[in-house]
């Protein structure tokens, strides 16, 4: 079965600092990986996804993620945090072309 | 705004009761998914429908059922409610529902509180 593990349930950064949210996956087949963001009292919004091809994926709001097969990782980064980035972030892998299997989420706090 | 709508936004009910959650997918999307988000279990896939037919089942309890209607809206029925069913229930939709890389678009969720 496929799964993802998000390291760190809570990450705190200062405004302008690098954001790094970690995700490792487990899959016996080539994975299709996603990062979603959930702002308070809202639904989930897709940040970016990896399917095939280029391993560095650019998403919305300045976020990007790099698929590293050797490390089974798909970490999310942003060079400079903004206060508006404070939210919960979920890494997910798709299973059997249907269900998204989510990690437990990482809450990002940004301080001024 | 993802284009997926869910009603109601909030629902408060008592143990033992039955409720129905409604979801309207994005225009043109044939597939609807239901997810449950709780503090204990995180985000869990419940069930998927494609063009009116059940396509995949996840960790959905027998007390829960769903259907997708000819106009493609979907309803999730929760019966014999227990305190532990209190959660945020999300609906998502996608154009086909079978392509591995297909994006699922999420609605704002229905927050259910069972007292």
CSV table of C-alpha atoms in Angstrom, one decimal:
chain,number,residue,atom,x,y,z
A,1,UNK,CA,0.0,0.0,0.0
A,2,UNK,CA,1.1,3.5,-0.7
A,3,UNK,CA,1.6,6.0,2.1
A,4,UNK,CA,3.2,9.3,2.9
A,5,UNK,CA,4.9,10.5,6.1
A,6,UNK,CA,5.2,14.2,6.9
A,7,UNK,CA,8.1,14.9,9.3
A,8,UNK,CA,7.2,17.6,11.8
A,9,UNK,CA,3.6,18.4,12.7
A,10,UNK,CA,4.5,22.0,13.3
A,11,UNK,CA,7.0,24.3,11.6
A,12,UNK,CA,7.7,27.9,12.6
A,13,UNK,CA,9.6,30.4,10.5
A,14,UNK,CA,10.1,34.1,10.4
A,15,UNK,CA,8.8,36.2,7.6
A,16,UNK,CA,11.3,36.2,4.8
A,17,UNK,CA,12.9,32.9,5.9
A,18,UNK,CA,13.1,29.7,3.9
A,19,UNK,CA,10.2,27.3,4.2
A,20,UNK,CA,10.9,23.6,4.2
A,21,UNK,CA,8.2,21.0,4.7
A,22,UNK,CA,9.2,17.4,4.6
A,23,UNK,CA,7.4,14.5,3.0
A,24,UNK,CA,8.6,11.0,2.4
A,25,UNK,CA,6.6,8.4,0.5
A,26,UNK,CA,6.3,4.7,0.3
A,27,UNK,CA,5.2,3.1,-2.9
A,28,UNK,CA,5.9,0.0,-4.8
A,29,UNK,CA,5.0,1.7,-8.1
A,30,UNK,CA,6.0,5.1,-9.5
A,31,UNK,CA,4.2,7.5,-7.3
A,32,UNK,CA,2.1,10.5,-8.2
A,33,UNK,CA,2.6,13.0,-5.5
A,34,UNK,CA,0.6,16.1,-4.4
A,35,UNK,CA,0.9,19.0,-2.0
A,36,UNK,CA,-2.3,20.6,-0.8
A,37,UNK,CA,-2.8,23.6,1.4
A,38,UNK,CA,-5.6,24.2,3.8
A,39,UNK,CA,-6.2,27.7,5.1
A,40,UNK,CA,-8.3,28.1,8.3
A,41,UNK,CA,-11.9,27.2,7.8
A,42,UNK,CA,-11.4,26.4,4.1
A,43,UNK,CA,-11.2,23.4,1.9
A,44,UNK,CA,-8.0,22.0,0.4
A,45,UNK,CA,-6.3,23.8,-2.5
A,46,UNK,CA,-3.7,22.1,-4.8
A,47,UNK,CA,-0.3,23.7,-4.5
A,48,UNK,CA,1.5,21.4,-7.0
A,49,UNK,CA,1.8,17.9,-8.2
A,50,UNK,CA,4.4,15.5,-9.6
A,51,UNK,CA,3.4,13.0,-12.3
A,52,UNK,CA,6.3,12.2,-14.6
A,53,UNK,CA,9.1,14.1,-16.2
A,54,UNK,CA,10.9,17.0,-14.5
A,55,UNK,CA,11.6,16.2,-10.9
A,56,UNK,CA,11.5,19.9,-9.8
A,57,UNK,CA,7.9,21.0,-9.8
A,58,UNK,CA,6.8,24.6,-9.5
A,59,UNK,CA,3.5,25.4,-7.9
A,60,UNK,CA,1.4,28.4,-6.9
A,61,UNK,CA,2.3,31.1,-4.5
A,62,UNK,CA,6.1,30.6,-5.1
A,63,UNK,CA,6.2,27.0,-3.7
A,64,UNK,CA,8.1,24.2,-5.4
A,65,UNK,CA,8.9,20.6,-4.6
A,66,UNK,CA,11.6,18.2,-5.8
A,67,UNK,CA,10.9,14.5,-6.4
A,68,UNK,CA,13.9,12.5,-5.2
A,69,UNK,CA,13.4,8.8,-6.0
A,70,UNK,CA,16.7,7.8,-4.3
A,71,UNK,CA,15.5,9.4,-1.0
A,72,UNK,CA,11.8,8.6,-1.5
A,73,UNK,CA,11.1,12.3,-0.7
A,74,UNK,CA,9.0,15.1,-2.1
A,75,UNK,CA,9.8,18.1,0.2
A,76,UNK,CA,8.0,21.4,-0.3
A,77,UNK,CA,10.0,24.6,-0.3
A,78,UNK,CA,9.6,28.3,-0.6
A,79,UNK,CA,12.6,30.7,-0.6
A,80,UNK,CA,10.9,33.5,1.4
A,81,UNK,CA,8.0,33.0,3.7
A,82,UNK,CA,5.1,35.4,3.9
A,83,UNK,CA,2.6,35.9,6.6
A,84,UNK,CA,-0.1,34.7,4.3
A,85,UNK,CA,1.6,31.3,4.0
A,86,UNK,CA,0.5,30.4,7.5
A,87,UNK,CA,-1.7,27.3,7.0
A,88,UNK,CA,-1.8,23.5,7.2
A,89,UNK,CA,0.0,21.7,4.4
A,90,UNK,CA,-0.7,18.1,3.3
A,91,UNK,CA,1.4,15.8,1.2
A,92,UNK,CA,-0.5,13.1,-0.6
A,93,UNK,CA,0.0,10.2,-2.9
A,94,UNK,CA,-2.7,8.9,-5.2
A,95,UNK,CA,-3.7,5.2,-4.9
A,96,UNK,CA,-5.1,3.2,-7.7
A,97,UNK,CA,-6.0,6.3,-9.7
A,98,UNK,CA,-8.7,7.2,-7.3
A,99,UNK,CA,-8.2,7.9,-3.6
A,100,UNK,CA,-5.7,10.5,-2.3
A,101,UNK,CA,-3.8,9.1,0.7
A,102,UNK,CA,-2.8,12.0,2.9
A,103,UNK,CA,-0.1,12.6,5.4
A,104,UNK,CA,-1.0,13.9,8.8
A,105,UNK,CA,-0.3,17.4,7.8
A,106,UNK,CA,2.2,20.1,8.9
A,107,UNK,CA,1.1,23.4,10.4
A,108,UNK,CA,3.2,26.3,9.2
A,109,UNK,CA,3.4,29.4,11.4
A,110,UNK,CA,5.0,32.6,10.2
A,111,UNK,CA,6.1,35.3,12.6
A,112,UNK,CA,7.0,38.8,11.8
B,1,UNK,CA,-13.3,29.1,-5.1
B,2,UNK,CA,-12.9,25.6,-6.4
B,3,UNK,CA,-16.4,25.4,-8.0
B,4,UNK,CA,-17.3,22.5,-5.7
B,5,UNK,CA,-20.2,23.4,-3.3
B,6,UNK,CA,-21.2,21.6,-0.1
B,7,UNK,CA,-24.2,22.1,2.1
B,8,UNK,CA,-24.8,22.6,4.9
B,9,UNK,CA,-21.6,24.3,6.2
B,10,UNK,CA,-22.3,23.3,9.7
B,11,UNK,CA,-24.5,20.6,11.2
B,12,UNK,CA,-25.2,19.9,14.9
B,13,UNK,CA,-27.1,16.8,15.8
B,14,UNK,CA,-27.5,14.2,18.5
B,15,UNK,CA,-26.2,10.7,18.9
B,16,UNK,CA,-28.3,8.1,17.1
B,17,UNK,CA,-29.6,10.5,14.5
B,18,UNK,CA,-29.2,10.5,10.7
B,19,UNK,CA,-27.9,13.3,8.5
B,20,UNK,CA,-27.4,13.9,4.8
B,21,UNK,CA,-24.5,15.9,3.4
B,22,UNK,CA,-24.8,17.3,-0.1
B,23,UNK,CA,-22.1,18.0,-2.7
B,24,UNK,CA,-22.3,19.6,-6.1
B,25,UNK,CA,-19.2,18.9,-8.2
B,26,UNK,CA,-17.5,21.4,-10.6
B,27,UNK,CA,-19.3,21.8,-13.9
B,28,UNK,CA,-18.4,18.9,-16.2
B,29,UNK,CA,-16.7,16.8,-13.5
B,30,UNK,CA,-18.0,13.2,-13.5
B,31,UNK,CA,-16.3,11.9,-10.4
B,32,UNK,CA,-17.0,12.8,-6.8
B,33,UNK,CA,-15.0,11.8,-3.7
B,34,UNK,CA,-15.8,12.0,-0.1
B,35,UNK,CA,-13.2,12.5,2.6
B,36,UNK,CA,-13.4,12.7,6.4
B,37,UNK,CA,-11.0,14.9,8.4
B,38,UNK,CA,-10.8,14.3,12.1
B,39,UNK,CA,-8.2,15.0,14.8
B,40,UNK,CA,-7.8,11.3,15.5
B,41,UNK,CA,-7.6,9.9,11.9
B,42,UNK,CA,-6.5,12.9,9.9
B,43,UNK,CA,-7.8,13.1,6.3
B,44,UNK,CA,-9.3,9.8,5.2
B,45,UNK,CA,-10.8,8.7,1.9
B,46,UNK,CA,-14.3,7.4,2.3
B,47,UNK,CA,-15.8,6.6,-1.2
B,48,UNK,CA,-15.7,7.6,-4.8
B,49,UNK,CA,-18.5,7.8,-7.4
B,50,UNK,CA,-18.1,8.1,-11.2
B,51,UNK,CA,-21.0,9.1,-13.3
B,52,UNK,CA,-23.5,7.6,-10.9
B,53,UNK,CA,-21.6,4.4,-10.1
B,54,UNK,CA,-19.5,3.5,-7.1
B,55,UNK,CA,-15.9,3.3,-8.2
B,56,UNK,CA,-13.8,2.9,-5.1
B,57,UNK,CA,-14.3,2.4,-1.4
B,58,UNK,CA,-12.0,3.5,1.5
B,59,UNK,CA,-12.5,3.5,5.2
B,60,UNK,CA,-16.2,4.0,5.1
B,61,UNK,CA,-18.3,2.7,7.9
B,62,UNK,CA,-21.3,0.5,7.3
B,63,UNK,CA,-23.5,3.1,8.9
B,64,UNK,CA,-22.4,5.5,6.2
B,65,UNK,CA,-23.6,5.4,2.6
B,66,UNK,CA,-23.4,7.6,-0.5
B,67,UNK,CA,-24.9,8.0,-3.9
B,68,UNK,CA,-24.5,10.1,-7.0
B,69,UNK,CA,-27.5,11.3,-8.9
B,70,UNK,CA,-28.1,11.7,-12.6
B,71,UNK,CA,-27.3,15.4,-12.3
B,72,UNK,CA,-24.0,14.3,-10.8
B,73,UNK,CA,-24.5,15.8,-7.4
B,74,UNK,CA,-23.8,13.5,-4.5
B,75,UNK,CA,-25.1,12.9,-1.0
B,76,UNK,CA,-23.4,11.3,1.9
B,77,UNK,CA,-25.7,9.7,4.4
B,78,UNK,CA,-24.5,9.2,8.0
B,79,UNK,CA,-26.8,7.2,10.3
B,80,UNK,CA,-26.8,6.0,13.9
B,81,UNK,CA,-24.4,8.8,14.6
B,82,UNK,CA,-21.8,8.5,17.3
B,83,UNK,CA,-19.7,11.1,19.1
B,84,UNK,CA,-16.7,9.9,17.1
B,85,UNK,CA,-18.4,10.8,13.8
B,86,UNK,CA,-17.8,14.5,14.6
B,87,UNK,CA,-15.5,15.7,11.9
B,88,UNK,CA,-15.1,17.8,8.8
B,89,UNK,CA,-16.5,16.1,5.7
B,90,UNK,CA,-15.0,17.1,2.4
B,91,UNK,CA,-16.3,16.5,-1.1
B,92,UNK,CA,-13.9,16.7,-4.0
B,93,UNK,CA,-14.5,16.3,-7.8
B,94,UNK,CA,-12.4,15.6,-10.8
B,95,UNK,CA,-13.2,15.4,-14.5
B,96,UNK,CA,-12.8,11.6,-15.0
B,97,UNK,CA,-11.6,9.9,-11.8
B,98,UNK,CA,-9.4,7.3,-13.3
B,99,UNK,CA,-6.4,9.2,-14.5
B,100,UNK,CA,-3.5,8.9,-12.1
B,101,UNK,CA,-2.5,12.5,-12.4
B,102,UNK,CA,-5.9,14.0,-12.2
B,103,UNK,CA,-6.4,16.9,-9.8
B,104,UNK,CA,-9.1,16.6,-7.3
B,105,UNK,CA,-10.8,19.9,-6.4
B,106,UNK,CA,-12.1,20.2,-2.9
B,107,UNK,CA,-15.2,21.9,-1.5
B,108,UNK,CA,-15.2,24.0,1.6
B,109,UNK,CA,-16.5,21.1,3.8
B,110,UNK,CA,-19.3,20.3,6.1
B,111,UNK,CA,-18.5,20.5,9.8
B,112,UNK,CA,-20.5,17.9,11.7
B,113,UNK,CA,-20.8,18.0,15.5
B,114,UNK,CA,-22.5,15.1,17.2
B,115,UNK,CA,-23.6,15.8,20.8
